[in-house]
Coordinates of C-alpha atoms in Angstrom, one line a residue:
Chain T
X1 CA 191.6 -116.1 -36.7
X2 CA 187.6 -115.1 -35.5
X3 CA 185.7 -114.4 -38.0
X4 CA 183.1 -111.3 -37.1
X5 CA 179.8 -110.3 -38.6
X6 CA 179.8 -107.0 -38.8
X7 CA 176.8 -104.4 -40.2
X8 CA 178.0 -101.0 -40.9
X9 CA 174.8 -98.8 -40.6
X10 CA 174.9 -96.2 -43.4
X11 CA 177.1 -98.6 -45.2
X12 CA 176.5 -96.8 -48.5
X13 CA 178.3 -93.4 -47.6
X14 CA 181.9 -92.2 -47.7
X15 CA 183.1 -93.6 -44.5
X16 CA 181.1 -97.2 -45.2
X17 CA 182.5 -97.8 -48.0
X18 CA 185.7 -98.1 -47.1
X19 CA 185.2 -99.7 -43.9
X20 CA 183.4 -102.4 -45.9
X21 CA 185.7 -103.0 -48.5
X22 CA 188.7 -103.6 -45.9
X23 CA 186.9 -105.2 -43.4
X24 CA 185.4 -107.6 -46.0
X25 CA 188.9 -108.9 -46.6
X26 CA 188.7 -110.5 -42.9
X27 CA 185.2 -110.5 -41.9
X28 CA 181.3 -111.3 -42.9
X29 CA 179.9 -107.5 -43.7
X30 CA 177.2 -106.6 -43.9
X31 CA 176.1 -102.6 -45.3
X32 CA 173.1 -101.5 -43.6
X33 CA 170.7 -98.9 -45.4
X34 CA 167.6 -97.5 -44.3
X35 CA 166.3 -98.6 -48.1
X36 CA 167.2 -102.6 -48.4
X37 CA 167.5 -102.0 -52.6
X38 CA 170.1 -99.0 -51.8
X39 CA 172.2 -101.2 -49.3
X40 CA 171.9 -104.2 -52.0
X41 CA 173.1 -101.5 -54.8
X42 CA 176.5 -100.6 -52.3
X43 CA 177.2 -104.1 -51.6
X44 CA 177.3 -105.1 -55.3
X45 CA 179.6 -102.1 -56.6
X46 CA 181.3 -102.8 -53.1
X47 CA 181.8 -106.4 -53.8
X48 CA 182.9 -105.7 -58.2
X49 CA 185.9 -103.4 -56.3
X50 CA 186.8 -106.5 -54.2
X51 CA 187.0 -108.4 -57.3
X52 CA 188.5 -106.5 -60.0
X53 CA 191.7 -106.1 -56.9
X54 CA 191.5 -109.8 -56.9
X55 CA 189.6 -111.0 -54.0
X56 CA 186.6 -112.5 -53.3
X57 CA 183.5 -110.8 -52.7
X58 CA 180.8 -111.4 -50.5
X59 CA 179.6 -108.6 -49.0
X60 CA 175.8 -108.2 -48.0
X61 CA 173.5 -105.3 -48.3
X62 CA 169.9 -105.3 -45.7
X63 CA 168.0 -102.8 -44.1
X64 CA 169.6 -101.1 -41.0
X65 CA 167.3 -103.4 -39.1
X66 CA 168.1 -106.9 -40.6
X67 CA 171.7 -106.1 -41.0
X68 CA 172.2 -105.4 -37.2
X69 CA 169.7 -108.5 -36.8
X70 CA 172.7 -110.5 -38.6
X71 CA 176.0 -108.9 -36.8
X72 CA 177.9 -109.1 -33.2
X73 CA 179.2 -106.0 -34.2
X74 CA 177.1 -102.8 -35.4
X75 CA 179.2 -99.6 -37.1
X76 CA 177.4 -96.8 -36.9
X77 CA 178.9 -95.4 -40.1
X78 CA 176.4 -92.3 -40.2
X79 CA 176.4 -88.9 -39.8
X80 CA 175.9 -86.8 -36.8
X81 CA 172.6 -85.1 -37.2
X82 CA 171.1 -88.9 -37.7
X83 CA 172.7 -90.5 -34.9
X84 CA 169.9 -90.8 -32.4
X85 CA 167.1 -92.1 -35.0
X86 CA 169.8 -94.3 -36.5
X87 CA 170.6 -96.3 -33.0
X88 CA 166.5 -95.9 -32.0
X89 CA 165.8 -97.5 -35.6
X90 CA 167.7 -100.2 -34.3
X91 CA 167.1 -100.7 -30.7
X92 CA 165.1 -104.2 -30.7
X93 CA 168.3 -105.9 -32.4
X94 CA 171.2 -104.6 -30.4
X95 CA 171.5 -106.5 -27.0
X96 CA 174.7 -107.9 -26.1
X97 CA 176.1 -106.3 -28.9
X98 CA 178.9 -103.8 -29.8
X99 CA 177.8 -100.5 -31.0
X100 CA 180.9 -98.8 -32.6
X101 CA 180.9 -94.8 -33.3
X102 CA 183.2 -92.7 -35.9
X103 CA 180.6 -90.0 -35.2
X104 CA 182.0 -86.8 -35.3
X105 CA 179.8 -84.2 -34.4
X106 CA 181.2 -80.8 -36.4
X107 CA 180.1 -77.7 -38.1
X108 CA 181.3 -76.1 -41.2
X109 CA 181.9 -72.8 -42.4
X110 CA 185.5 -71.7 -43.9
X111 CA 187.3 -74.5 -41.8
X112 CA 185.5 -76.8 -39.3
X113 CA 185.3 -76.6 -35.6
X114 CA 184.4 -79.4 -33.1
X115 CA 180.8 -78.5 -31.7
X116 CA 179.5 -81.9 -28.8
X117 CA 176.4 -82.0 -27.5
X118 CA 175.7 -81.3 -23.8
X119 CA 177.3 -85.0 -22.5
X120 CA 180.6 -83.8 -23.8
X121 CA 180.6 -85.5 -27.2
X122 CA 179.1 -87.6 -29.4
X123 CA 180.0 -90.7 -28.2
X124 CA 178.5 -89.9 -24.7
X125 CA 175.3 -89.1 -25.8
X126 CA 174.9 -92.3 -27.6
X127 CA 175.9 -94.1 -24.6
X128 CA 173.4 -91.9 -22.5
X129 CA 170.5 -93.3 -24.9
X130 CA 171.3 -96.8 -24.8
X131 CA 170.7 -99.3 -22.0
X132 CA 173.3 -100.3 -20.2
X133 CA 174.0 -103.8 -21.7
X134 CA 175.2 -102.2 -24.9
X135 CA 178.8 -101.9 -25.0
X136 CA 179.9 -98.4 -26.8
X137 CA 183.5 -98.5 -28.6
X138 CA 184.1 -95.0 -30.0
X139 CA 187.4 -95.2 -32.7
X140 CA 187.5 -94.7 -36.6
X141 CA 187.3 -91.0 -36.6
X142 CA 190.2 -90.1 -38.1
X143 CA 190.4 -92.4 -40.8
X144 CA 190.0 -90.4 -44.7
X145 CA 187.3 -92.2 -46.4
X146 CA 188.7 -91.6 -50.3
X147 CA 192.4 -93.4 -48.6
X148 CA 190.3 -96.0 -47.0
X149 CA 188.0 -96.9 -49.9
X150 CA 191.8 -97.0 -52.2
X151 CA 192.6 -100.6 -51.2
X152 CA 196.0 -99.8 -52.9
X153 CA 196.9 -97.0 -50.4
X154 CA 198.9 -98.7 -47.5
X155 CA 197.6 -95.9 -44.9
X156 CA 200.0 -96.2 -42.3
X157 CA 198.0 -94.3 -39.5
X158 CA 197.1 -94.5 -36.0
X159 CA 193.9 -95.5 -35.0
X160 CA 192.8 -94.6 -31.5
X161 CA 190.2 -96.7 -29.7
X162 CA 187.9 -95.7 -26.3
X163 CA 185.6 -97.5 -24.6
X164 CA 184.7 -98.6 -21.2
X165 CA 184.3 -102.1 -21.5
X166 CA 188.0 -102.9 -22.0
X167 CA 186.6 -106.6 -23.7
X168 CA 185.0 -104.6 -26.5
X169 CA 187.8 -102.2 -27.2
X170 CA 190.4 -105.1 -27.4
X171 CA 188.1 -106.6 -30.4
X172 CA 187.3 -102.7 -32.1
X173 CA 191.3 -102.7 -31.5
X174 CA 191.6 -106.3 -33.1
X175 CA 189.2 -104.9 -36.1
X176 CA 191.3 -101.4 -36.3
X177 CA 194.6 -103.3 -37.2
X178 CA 192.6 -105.3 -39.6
X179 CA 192.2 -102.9 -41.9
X180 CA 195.5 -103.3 -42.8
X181 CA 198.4 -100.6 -42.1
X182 CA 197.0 -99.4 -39.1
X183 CA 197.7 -99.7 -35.5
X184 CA 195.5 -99.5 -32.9
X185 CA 196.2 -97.2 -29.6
X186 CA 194.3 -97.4 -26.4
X187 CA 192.4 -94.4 -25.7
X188 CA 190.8 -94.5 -22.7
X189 CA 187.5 -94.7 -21.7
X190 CA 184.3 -92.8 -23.1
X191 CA 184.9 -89.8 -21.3
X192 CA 188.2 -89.8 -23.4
X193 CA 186.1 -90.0 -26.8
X194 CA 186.0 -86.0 -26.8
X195 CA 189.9 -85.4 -27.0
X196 CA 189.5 -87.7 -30.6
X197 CA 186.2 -87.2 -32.2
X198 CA 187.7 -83.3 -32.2
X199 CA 190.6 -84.7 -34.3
X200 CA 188.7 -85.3 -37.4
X201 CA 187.5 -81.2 -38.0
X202 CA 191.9 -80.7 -37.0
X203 CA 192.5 -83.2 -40.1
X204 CA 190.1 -81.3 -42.4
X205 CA 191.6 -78.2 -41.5
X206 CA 195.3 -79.1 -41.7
X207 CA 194.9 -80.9 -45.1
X208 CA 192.4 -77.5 -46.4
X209 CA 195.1 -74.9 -45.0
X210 CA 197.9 -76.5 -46.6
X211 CA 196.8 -77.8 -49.6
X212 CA 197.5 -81.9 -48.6
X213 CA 195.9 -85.1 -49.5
X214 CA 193.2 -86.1 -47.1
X215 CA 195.0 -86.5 -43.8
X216 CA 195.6 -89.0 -40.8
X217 CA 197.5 -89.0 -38.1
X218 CA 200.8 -91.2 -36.4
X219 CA 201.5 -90.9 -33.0
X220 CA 205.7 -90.7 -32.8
Chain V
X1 CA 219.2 -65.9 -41.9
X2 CA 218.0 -63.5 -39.7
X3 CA 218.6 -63.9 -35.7
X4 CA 215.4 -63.1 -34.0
X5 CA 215.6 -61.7 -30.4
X6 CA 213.7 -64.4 -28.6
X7 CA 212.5 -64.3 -25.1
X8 CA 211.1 -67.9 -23.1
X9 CA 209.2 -66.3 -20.2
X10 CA 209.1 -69.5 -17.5
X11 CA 212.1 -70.1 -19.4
X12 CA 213.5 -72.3 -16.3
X13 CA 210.5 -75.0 -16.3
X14 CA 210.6 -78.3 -18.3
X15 CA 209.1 -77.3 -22.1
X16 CA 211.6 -73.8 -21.4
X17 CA 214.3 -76.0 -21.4
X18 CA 214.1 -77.5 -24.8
X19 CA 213.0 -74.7 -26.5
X20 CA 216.0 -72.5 -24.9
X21 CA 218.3 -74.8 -26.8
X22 CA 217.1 -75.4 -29.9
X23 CA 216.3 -71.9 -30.4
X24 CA 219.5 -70.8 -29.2
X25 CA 221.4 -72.6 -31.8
X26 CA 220.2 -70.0 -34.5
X27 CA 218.7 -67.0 -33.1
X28 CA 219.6 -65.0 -29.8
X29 CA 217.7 -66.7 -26.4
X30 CA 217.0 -64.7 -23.5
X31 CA 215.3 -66.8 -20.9
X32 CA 212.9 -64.9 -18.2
X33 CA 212.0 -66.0 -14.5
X34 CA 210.0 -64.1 -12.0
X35 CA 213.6 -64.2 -9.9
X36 CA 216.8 -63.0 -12.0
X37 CA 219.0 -65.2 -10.0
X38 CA 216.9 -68.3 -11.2
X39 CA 217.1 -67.1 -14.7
X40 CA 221.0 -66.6 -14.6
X41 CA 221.2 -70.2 -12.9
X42 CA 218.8 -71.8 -15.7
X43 CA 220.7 -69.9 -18.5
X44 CA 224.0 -70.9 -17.5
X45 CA 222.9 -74.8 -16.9
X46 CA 221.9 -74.9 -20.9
X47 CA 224.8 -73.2 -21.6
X48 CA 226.9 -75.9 -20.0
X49 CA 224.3 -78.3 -22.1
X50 CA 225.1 -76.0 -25.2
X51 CA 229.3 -76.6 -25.3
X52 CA 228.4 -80.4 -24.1
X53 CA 227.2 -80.9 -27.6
X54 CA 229.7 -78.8 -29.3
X55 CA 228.1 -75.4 -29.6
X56 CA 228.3 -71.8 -28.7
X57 CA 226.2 -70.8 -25.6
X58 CA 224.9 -67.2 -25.7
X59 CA 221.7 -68.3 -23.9
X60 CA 221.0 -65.3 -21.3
X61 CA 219.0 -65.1 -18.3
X62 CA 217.0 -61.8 -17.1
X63 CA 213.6 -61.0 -15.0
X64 CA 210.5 -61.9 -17.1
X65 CA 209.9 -58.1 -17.7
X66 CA 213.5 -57.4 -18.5
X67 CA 213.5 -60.4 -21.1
X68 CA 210.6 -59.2 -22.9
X69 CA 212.0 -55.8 -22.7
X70 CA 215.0 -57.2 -24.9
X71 CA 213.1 -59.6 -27.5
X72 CA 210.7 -59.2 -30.4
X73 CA 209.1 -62.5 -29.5
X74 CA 207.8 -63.8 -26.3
X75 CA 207.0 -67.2 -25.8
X76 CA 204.8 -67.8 -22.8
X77 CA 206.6 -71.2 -21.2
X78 CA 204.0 -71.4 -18.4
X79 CA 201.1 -73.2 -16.9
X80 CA 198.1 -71.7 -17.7
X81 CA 197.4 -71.4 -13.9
X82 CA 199.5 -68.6 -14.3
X83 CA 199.0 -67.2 -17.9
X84 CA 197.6 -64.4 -17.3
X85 CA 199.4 -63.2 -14.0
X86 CA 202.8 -63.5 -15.7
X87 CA 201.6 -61.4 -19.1
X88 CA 200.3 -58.8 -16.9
X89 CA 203.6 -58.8 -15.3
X90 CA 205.3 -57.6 -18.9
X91 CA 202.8 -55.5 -20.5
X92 CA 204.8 -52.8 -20.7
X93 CA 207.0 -53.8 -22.9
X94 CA 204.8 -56.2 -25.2
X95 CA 204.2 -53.1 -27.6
X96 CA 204.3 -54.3 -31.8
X97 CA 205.7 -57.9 -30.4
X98 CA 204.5 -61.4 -30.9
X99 CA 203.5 -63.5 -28.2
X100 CA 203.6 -67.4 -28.5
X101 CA 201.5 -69.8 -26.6
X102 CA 201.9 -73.1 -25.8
X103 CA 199.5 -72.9 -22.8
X104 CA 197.3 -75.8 -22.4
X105 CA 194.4 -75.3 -19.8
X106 CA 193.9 -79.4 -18.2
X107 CA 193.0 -81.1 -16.0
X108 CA 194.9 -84.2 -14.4
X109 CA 193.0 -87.1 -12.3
X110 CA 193.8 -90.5 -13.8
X111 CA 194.1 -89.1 -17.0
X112 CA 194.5 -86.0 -18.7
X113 CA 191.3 -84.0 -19.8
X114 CA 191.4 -80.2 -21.8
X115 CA 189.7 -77.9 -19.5
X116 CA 189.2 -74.5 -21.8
X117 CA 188.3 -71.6 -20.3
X118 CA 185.0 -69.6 -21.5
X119 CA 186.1 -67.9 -24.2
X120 CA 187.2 -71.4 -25.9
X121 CA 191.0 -71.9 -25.7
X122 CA 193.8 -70.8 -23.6
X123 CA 195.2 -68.4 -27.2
X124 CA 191.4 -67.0 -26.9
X125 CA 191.6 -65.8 -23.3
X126 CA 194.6 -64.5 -24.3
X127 CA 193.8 -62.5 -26.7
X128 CA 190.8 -61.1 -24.8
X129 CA 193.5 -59.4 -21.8
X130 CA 196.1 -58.1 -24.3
X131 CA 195.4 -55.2 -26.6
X132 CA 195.2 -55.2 -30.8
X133 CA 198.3 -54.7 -31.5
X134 CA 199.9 -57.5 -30.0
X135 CA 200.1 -60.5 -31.8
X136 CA 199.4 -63.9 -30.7
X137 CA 200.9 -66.8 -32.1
X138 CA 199.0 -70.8 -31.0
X139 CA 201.7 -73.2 -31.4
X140 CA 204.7 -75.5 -29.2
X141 CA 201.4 -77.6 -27.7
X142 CA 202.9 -81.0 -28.9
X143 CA 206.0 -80.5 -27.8
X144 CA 207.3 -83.2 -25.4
X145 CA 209.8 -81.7 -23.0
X146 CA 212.0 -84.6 -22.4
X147 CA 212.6 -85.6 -25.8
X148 CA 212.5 -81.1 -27.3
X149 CA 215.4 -80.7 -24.2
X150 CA 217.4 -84.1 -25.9
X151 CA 219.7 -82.3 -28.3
X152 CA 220.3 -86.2 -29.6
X153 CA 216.4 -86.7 -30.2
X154 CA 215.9 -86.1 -34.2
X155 CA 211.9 -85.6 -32.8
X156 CA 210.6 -86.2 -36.7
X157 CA 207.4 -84.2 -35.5
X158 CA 204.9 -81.9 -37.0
X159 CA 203.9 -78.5 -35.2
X160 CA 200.4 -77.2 -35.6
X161 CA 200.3 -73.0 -35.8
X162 CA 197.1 -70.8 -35.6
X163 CA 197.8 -67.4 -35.6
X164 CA 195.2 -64.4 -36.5
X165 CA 197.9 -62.3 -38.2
X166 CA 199.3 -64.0 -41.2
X167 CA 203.0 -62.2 -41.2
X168 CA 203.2 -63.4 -37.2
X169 CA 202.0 -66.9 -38.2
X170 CA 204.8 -66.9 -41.0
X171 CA 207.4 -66.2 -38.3
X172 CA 206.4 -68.6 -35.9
X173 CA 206.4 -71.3 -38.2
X174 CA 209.8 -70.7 -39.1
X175 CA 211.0 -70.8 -35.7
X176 CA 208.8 -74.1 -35.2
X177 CA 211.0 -75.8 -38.4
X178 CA 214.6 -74.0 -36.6
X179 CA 214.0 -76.4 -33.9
X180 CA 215.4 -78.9 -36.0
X181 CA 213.1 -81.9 -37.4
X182 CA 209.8 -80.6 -37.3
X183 CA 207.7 -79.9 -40.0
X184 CA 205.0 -76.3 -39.4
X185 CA 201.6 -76.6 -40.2
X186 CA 199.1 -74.3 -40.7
X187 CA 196.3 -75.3 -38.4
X188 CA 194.1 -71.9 -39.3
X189 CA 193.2 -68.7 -36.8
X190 CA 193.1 -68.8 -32.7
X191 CA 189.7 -69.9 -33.0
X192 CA 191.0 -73.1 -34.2
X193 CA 193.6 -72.8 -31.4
X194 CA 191.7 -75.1 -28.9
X195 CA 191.3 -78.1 -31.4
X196 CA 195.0 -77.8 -31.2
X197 CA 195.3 -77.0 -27.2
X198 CA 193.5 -80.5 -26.8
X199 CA 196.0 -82.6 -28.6
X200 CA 198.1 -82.4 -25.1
X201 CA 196.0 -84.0 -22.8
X202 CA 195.4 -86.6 -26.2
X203 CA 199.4 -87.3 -26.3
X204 CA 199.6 -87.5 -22.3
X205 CA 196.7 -90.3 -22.4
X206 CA 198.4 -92.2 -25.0
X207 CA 201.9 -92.4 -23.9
X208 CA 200.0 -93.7 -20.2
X209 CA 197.5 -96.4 -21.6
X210 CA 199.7 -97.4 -23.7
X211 CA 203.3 -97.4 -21.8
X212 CA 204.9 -95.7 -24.7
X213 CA 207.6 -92.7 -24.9
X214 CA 206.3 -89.4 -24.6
X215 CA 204.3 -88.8 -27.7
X216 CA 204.4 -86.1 -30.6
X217 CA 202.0 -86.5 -33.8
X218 CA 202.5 -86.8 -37.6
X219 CA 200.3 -85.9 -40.2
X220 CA 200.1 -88.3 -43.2

């Protein structure tokens, strides 16, 4: 078994934290905050969860910057309207690396509705921003951050991957299924991202409109 | 129990078929064709299906118009190439009804891709060519034909339904649950029809990049 460094950028938020606490069970993580003593703050409370379940901790917390300095692998675990100066933030530490996006870019009034920017959706615009070398994996989107961050819920969902480098998306499929009680589908390619980045506003919807837990979804 | 009068206008293509049968195994079927003869031909084939499995047949076959003309709800079984065309074709009779659509604009090249028209969905376009009083019902889109026309299939699936008019909505996701192992949702109005219009092209993907079944969804 590989062990990956991973730096999830806007480790300290919803998503983060439970991508950090499952992850950390496999991998070296990293949380990545634009203020290093906030990203230090996440990681400890991150890493007293991981003991008080009984494992070990060991999670790190840097600046955006250093943590992406320190990973093969960069989770871009922020919100949509901070995308672009997120990645730019960034840039200097990310070649030969893989960028992976749970961005979801969505607006809110009574339920939500899917709203992509001009290249379609979120995860092509990223890709239109960053050089080439970059490889973009765009998966995570429908994962509920309160079920994730519960390392006693046994989640049983899907998790579809895209990308077009089909290297990177077999190791963002690899670290899907490592989160434990998920298993990873093949996508496509970017220009498939659209079809599941509008998933996550269906989810929100679903679980408002009938009164459910946070839902996910399983492909049957 | 009440036996709704239920017409399947393209009642002779693939998703026709399953719905035809499961329908007609509790409420009164009335399949519609642009050609009566194909109608009759179609009706009496899942009739033969019907008494196959043990049951009654009763499923009957009439003109699109003269289907509609019999039925309090209409479910528009066609491509969206010709949605409109074929509701045109029955407007006369469409007074106080419900109309259900499972239309999915996409396009095909190696893989699928949701192509909405302007006003946002399929359901929305819809709405914009029929007058008030008819109401439209978003719903079937996940439905996959092989497995829906498989009385044997338990399918185990969850329906989406976005309907403007609450009382219409209510119906529709009873019918949805009389097909036998699917569980309604609801996914909201029919301007959250197109997040669930999209989940087709999603499923087709899947079941291709992955070399699965044909696919249906599961919230949970």
């Amino acid at each position: 078994m590989i062990i990956m460094k991973i730096a999830i950028l806007g480790g300290t938020g919803d998503i983060g934290e439970g991508l950090a606490l499952r992850l950390a069970l496999k991998h070296d993580v990293i949380v990545g905050s634009r203020e290093e003593a906030k990203a230090q703050e996440a990681a400890e409370k991150y890493n007293n969860v991981l003991k008080e379940n009984g494992f070990r901790g060991g999670i790190k917390g840097m600046t955006n910057l250093e943590a992406t300095k320190n990973a093969q692998i960069i989770i871009l675990a922020v919100k949509y309207q901070v995308m672009i100066p997120t990645i730019e933030s960034v840039f200097d530490e990310l070649d030969n690396k893989i960028v992976i996006t749970p961005i979801v870019p969505m607006s809110k009034s009574r339920l939500c509705a899917y709203t992509p920017p001009e290249p379609g959706s979120a995860s092509r615009q990223l890709c239109a921003v960053l050089p080439p070398g970059i490889r973009i994996v765009s998966t995570f989107h429908t994962l509920p951050a309160p079920r994730l961050a519960d390392l006693k819920d046994p989640l049983g969902f899907d998790l579809i991957v895209c990308a077009d480098d089909e290297e990177a998306k077999m190791v963002a499929m690899k670290l899907a299924e490592d989160l434990g009680g998920v298993r990873a589908l093949d996508g496509g390619s970017l220009e498939e991202a659209k079809l599941v980045e509008s998933l996550t506003p269906l989810l929100i919807n679903l679980a408002i409109k009938n009164k459910t837990k946070p839902l996910s979804i399983k492909f049957v």
